[in-house]
Coordinates of C-alpha atoms and ligand atoms in Angstrom, one line a residue:
X23 CA 5.0 5.1 -22.9
X24 CA 2.9 5.2 -19.7
X25 CA 4.3 6.8 -16.6
X26 CA 2.7 7.1 -13.2
X27 CA 2.7 10.7 -12.0
X28 CA 2.6 11.7 -8.3
X29 CA 0.1 14.5 -7.8
X30 CA -0.3 16.2 -4.4
X31 CA -1.5 19.7 -3.4
X32 CA 2.2 20.7 -3.8
X33 CA 2.2 20.2 -7.6
X34 CA -1.5 20.0 -8.5
X35 CA -1.5 23.2 -10.5
X36 CA 0.8 21.6 -13.1
X37 CA -1.7 18.7 -13.4
X38 CA -5.0 20.5 -13.1
X39 CA -6.3 19.2 -16.5
X40 CA -5.2 15.6 -15.7
X41 CA -7.0 15.8 -12.3
X42 CA -10.2 16.9 -14.1
X43 CA -9.8 14.0 -16.5
X44 CA -9.3 11.7 -13.5
X45 CA -12.5 12.9 -11.9
X46 CA -14.4 12.5 -15.3
X47 CA -13.0 9.0 -15.8
X48 CA -13.9 8.0 -12.3
X49 CA -17.5 9.1 -13.0
X50 CA -17.5 7.2 -16.3
X51 CA -16.0 4.1 -14.7
X52 CA -17.5 3.9 -11.2
X53 CA -20.9 5.6 -11.6
X54 CA -21.7 4.6 -15.2
X55 CA -19.8 1.4 -15.9
X56 CA -19.7 -0.1 -12.4
X57 CA -23.2 1.3 -11.6
X58 CA -22.2 2.8 -8.2
X59 CA -25.3 5.1 -8.4
X60 CA -24.5 7.1 -5.2
X61 CA -21.6 8.6 -7.1
X62 CA -23.8 10.0 -10.0
X63 CA -23.5 13.7 -10.5
X64 CA -25.0 16.0 -13.1
X65 CA -21.6 17.5 -13.9
X66 CA -20.2 14.0 -14.8
X67 CA -17.3 14.3 -12.3
X68 CA -16.7 12.0 -9.4
X69 CA -15.5 14.2 -6.6
X70 CA -16.0 13.3 -2.9
X71 CA -15.1 14.5 0.6
X72 CA -11.7 12.9 0.3
X73 CA -10.6 14.8 -2.8
X74 CA -9.2 17.6 -0.6
X75 CA -5.7 18.9 0.0
X76 CA -4.6 15.6 1.7
X77 CA -5.4 13.4 -1.2
X78 CA -2.5 12.0 -3.2
X79 CA -3.2 10.8 -6.8
X80 CA -1.0 8.4 -8.7
X81 CA -2.1 8.9 -12.3
X82 CA -1.1 6.7 -15.2
X83 CA -0.6 9.1 -18.1
X84 CA 0.3 8.3 -21.6
X85 CA 0.9 11.2 -24.1
X86 CA -1.0 13.6 -21.9
X87 CA -4.0 11.3 -21.5
X88 CA -5.0 9.7 -18.1
X89 CA -5.3 6.0 -18.7
X90 CA -5.6 4.9 -15.1
X91 CA -5.4 6.1 -11.5
X92 CA -5.7 5.6 -7.8
X93 CA -6.0 7.7 -4.7
X94 CA -4.3 7.6 -1.3
X95 CA -5.7 9.4 1.8
X96 CA -4.3 9.5 5.4
X97 CA -6.1 7.2 7.8
X98 CA -5.2 9.6 10.7
X99 CA -7.9 11.8 9.2
X100 CA -11.6 10.7 8.9
X101 CA -11.6 8.4 5.8
X102 CA -13.9 6.1 4.0
X103 CA -13.4 3.1 6.2
X104 CA -13.8 5.1 9.4
X105 CA -16.8 7.2 8.1
X106 CA -18.7 4.8 5.9
X107 CA -17.5 1.2 6.4
X108 CA -16.5 0.8 10.0
X109 CA -18.7 -2.4 10.2
X110 CA -16.3 -4.0 7.7
X111 CA -13.4 -3.6 10.0
X112 CA -14.5 -5.7 13.0
X113 CA -10.9 -6.4 13.9
X114 CA -10.3 -2.7 14.3
X115 CA -9.6 0.1 11.9
X116 CA -5.8 0.5 11.3
X117 CA -5.0 4.2 11.8
X118 CA -1.6 5.7 11.9
X119 CA 0.6 8.4 10.2
X120 CA 2.2 5.5 8.3
X121 CA -1.1 4.0 7.0
X122 CA -3.0 5.4 4.1
X123 CA -6.4 4.4 2.6
X124 CA -6.3 3.3 -1.0
X125 CA -9.4 4.1 -3.2
X126 CA -10.7 4.8 -6.7
X127 CA -8.4 2.4 -8.5
X128 CA -9.0 2.0 -12.2
X129 CA -7.6 1.4 -15.7
X130 CA -9.5 2.8 -18.8
X131 CA -11.2 0.0 -20.8
X132 CA -8.9 0.0 -23.8
X133 CA -5.8 -0.5 -21.5
X134 CA -7.2 -3.5 -19.5
X135 CA -4.6 -6.0 -20.6
X136 CA -2.8 -6.1 -17.3
X137 CA 0.3 -4.0 -18.0
X138 CA -1.1 -0.6 -16.9
X139 CA -2.7 -2.3 -14.0
X140 CA 0.7 -3.7 -12.9
X141 CA 2.4 -0.4 -13.4
X142 CA -0.2 1.2 -11.0
X143 CA 0.3 -1.6 -8.5
X144 CA 4.1 -1.3 -8.6
X145 CA 3.8 2.5 -8.4
X146 CA 1.7 2.2 -5.3
X147 CA 4.3 0.0 -3.6
X148 CA 7.2 2.1 -4.7
X149 CA 5.6 5.4 -3.7
X150 CA 4.6 4.1 -0.3
X151 CA 8.1 2.7 0.3
X152 CA 9.6 6.1 -0.6
X153 CA 7.3 8.0 1.7
X154 CA 7.5 5.7 4.7
X155 CA 4.0 4.4 4.4
X156 CA 4.0 0.8 5.8
X157 CA 0.4 -0.3 5.0
X158 CA -2.6 0.7 2.9
X159 CA -6.2 -0.2 3.7
X160 CA -9.0 -0.6 1.2
X161 CA -12.6 -1.8 0.8
X162 CA -12.8 -4.2 -2.1
X163 CA -14.9 -6.8 -3.8
X164 CA -13.7 -10.3 -3.0
X165 CA -12.2 -10.8 -6.5
X166 CA -9.4 -8.6 -5.5
X167 CA -7.9 -11.1 -3.2
X168 CA -6.6 -13.6 -5.8
X169 CA -5.4 -10.7 -7.9
X170 CA -3.3 -9.4 -5.1
X171 CA -2.1 -12.9 -4.3
X172 CA -1.1 -13.3 -7.9
X173 CA 1.2 -10.3 -7.9
X174 CA 2.7 -11.1 -4.5
X175 CA 0.9 -8.6 -2.2
X176 CA 0.6 -9.5 1.4
X177 CA -3.0 -9.0 2.5
X178 CA -4.7 -9.1 5.9
X179 CA -8.5 -9.0 6.1
X180 CA -9.9 -6.6 8.7
X181 CA -13.2 -8.5 9.1
X182 CA -15.6 -10.9 7.4
X183 CA -17.0 -10.1 4.0
X184 CA -20.4 -8.3 3.8
X185 CA -22.5 -8.0 0.7
X186 CA -22.7 -4.4 -0.6
X187 CA -24.9 -3.7 -3.7
X188 CA -25.1 -7.4 -4.4
X189 CA -21.3 -8.0 -4.2
X190 CA -19.4 -9.6 -1.3
X191 CA -16.9 -7.0 -0.1
X192 CA -14.1 -7.0 2.5
X193 CA -12.0 -4.4 4.2
X194 CA -8.3 -5.3 4.0
X195 CA -4.8 -4.1 4.8
X196 CA -2.0 -4.5 2.3
X197 CA 1.5 -4.5 3.5
X198 CA 4.1 -2.3 1.7
X199 CA 7.4 -4.0 1.1
X200 CA 10.4 -4.3 -1.2
X201 CA 9.4 -8.0 -1.8
X202 CA 5.9 -7.0 -3.0
X203 CA 7.4 -4.3 -5.2
X204 CA 9.9 -6.8 -6.7
X205 CA 7.2 -9.4 -7.1
X206 CA 4.8 -7.3 -9.0
X207 CA 7.7 -6.0 -11.2
X208 CA 8.7 -9.5 -12.0
X209 CA 5.2 -10.6 -12.6
X210 CA 4.7 -7.9 -15.3
X211 CA 8.3 -7.8 -16.4
X212 CA 8.6 -4.2 -15.5
X213 CA 12.3 -3.5 -15.6
X214 CA 12.4 0.0 -14.2
X215 CA 10.3 2.5 -12.3
X216 CA 7.3 4.2 -13.9
X217 CA 7.0 6.8 -11.1
X218 CA 7.4 10.4 -12.0
X219 CA 7.6 13.3 -9.5
X220 CA 7.4 16.8 -11.0
X221 CA 7.8 20.0 -9.0
X222 CA 8.7 20.5 -5.4
X223 CA 7.0 17.8 -3.4
X224 CA 7.4 17.9 0.3
X225 CA 7.6 14.5 2.2
X226 CA 4.1 13.3 2.6
X227 CA 4.2 12.4 6.3
X228 CA 5.3 16.0 7.1
X229 CA 2.1 17.4 5.6
X230 CA -0.5 15.5 7.7
X231 CA -1.8 17.9 10.4
X232 CA -1.1 16.6 13.9
X233 CA -4.1 18.5 15.2
X234 CA -6.4 16.2 13.4
X235 CA -5.0 13.0 15.1
Ligands
LIG2 C1 -11.2 -0.1 -5.1 C2 -10.0 -1.0 -5.4 C3 -8.8 -0.8 -4.4 C4 -7.7 -1.7 -4.9 C5 -8.4 0.6 -4.2 O1 -10.6 -13.0 -17.2 P1 -11.3 -12.0 -16.5 O2 -11.8 -10.8 -17.3 O3 -12.4 -12.5 -15.6 O4 -10.2 -11.4 -15.5 C6 -10.5 -10.3 -14.6 C7 -11.2 -10.7 -13.3 O5 -10.6 -11.9 -12.8 C8 -10.9 -9.5 -12.4 N1 -12.0 -8.5 -12.5 C9 -11.8 -7.3 -13.1 N2 -13.0 -6.6 -12.9 C10 -13.9 -7.4 -12.3 C11 -15.2 -7.3 -11.9 N3 -15.9 -6.2 -12.1 N4 -15.8 -8.4 -11.3 C12 -15.1 -9.5 -11.1 N5 -13.8 -9.7 -11.5 C13 -13.2 -8.7 -12.1 O6 -9.7 -9.0 -12.9 C14 -9.3 -9.7 -14.1 C15 -8.6 -8.8 -15.0 O7 -9.4 -7.6 -15.3 P2 -9.4 -6.8 -16.6 O8 -10.4 -5.7 -16.5 O9 -9.6 -7.6 -17.8 O10 -7.9 -6.2 -16.8 P3 -6.9 -5.4 -15.8 O11 -6.0 -4.6 -16.8 O12 -6.2 -6.3 -14.9 O13 -7.8 -4.3 -15.0 C16 -8.4 -4.6 -13.8 C17 -9.1 -3.3 -13.3 C18 -9.9 -3.7 -12.0 C19 -8.1 -2.2 -13.0 C20 -10.1 -2.9 -14.4 O14 -11.0 -3.9 -14.6 C21 -10.9 -1.6 -13.9 O15 -10.4 -0.5 -14.0 N6 -12.2 -1.8 -13.6 C22 -13.1 -0.7 -13.3 C23 -12.7 -0.1 -12.0 C24 -12.8 -1.0 -10.8 O16 -13.7 -1.8 -10.7 N7 -12.0 -0.8 -9.8 C25 -12.0 -1.5 -8.5 C26 -12.7 -1.0 -7.4 S1 -12.0 0.4 -6.6

């Protein structure tokens, strides 16, 4: 059975080997499979400036093996859209304590039959609802838009699409809501939560440094 585990700097020591697996899989999937060459590293790990103490990972783990994952990062801090893709957000970059950036989403090849994907999408909505996050932002290829529509996510583009490495991409904001959580659960016939919290996790919004705002 696959569960989606919440990993923050509060409980990371319990998950160190899974976090290393996550970095290695990210390299395999984004640098090698997807060909995002800027991410290539000799050590075979994809680790960037946003893999710091503010990152939150939602890791799909089945029998001790990471089979999918995603990362959230506070928009109140410098993040990928503000640092690298501000030109994609011509309608303004949403930034607030209640808005997180969503990156590095994947499912391992042998699990790409929809269900792990939907568990991760449901876990994203559920986790954000629990933590008082109202919106997540992301830079995505255009094929994400019908996928989100299919599972009932409410999406707002932040600007017009721009071609990046040959693919039309858009920055978007995705609303967090009970309706979207219910909708993705119904779509995938997920009857109950897959979200697991282990250890003492402090509420996320308490941990963002005000000084950085
Ligand atoms: C940033 C993302 C943010 C959200 C954070 O019938 P098909 O195979 O055409 O159906 C496919 C396509 O419609 C579409 N799709 C998936 N990958 C595509 C691609 N590279 N180009 C165009 N369309 C693509 O999704 C349908 C289902 O895909 P799937 O792979 O058969 O199954 P599943 O289980 O829904 O998994 C989808 C994901 C995206 C999770 C999986 O393909 C994956 O992990 N891909 C590699 C990582 C990745 O590209 N992540 C998104 C960018 S990060």
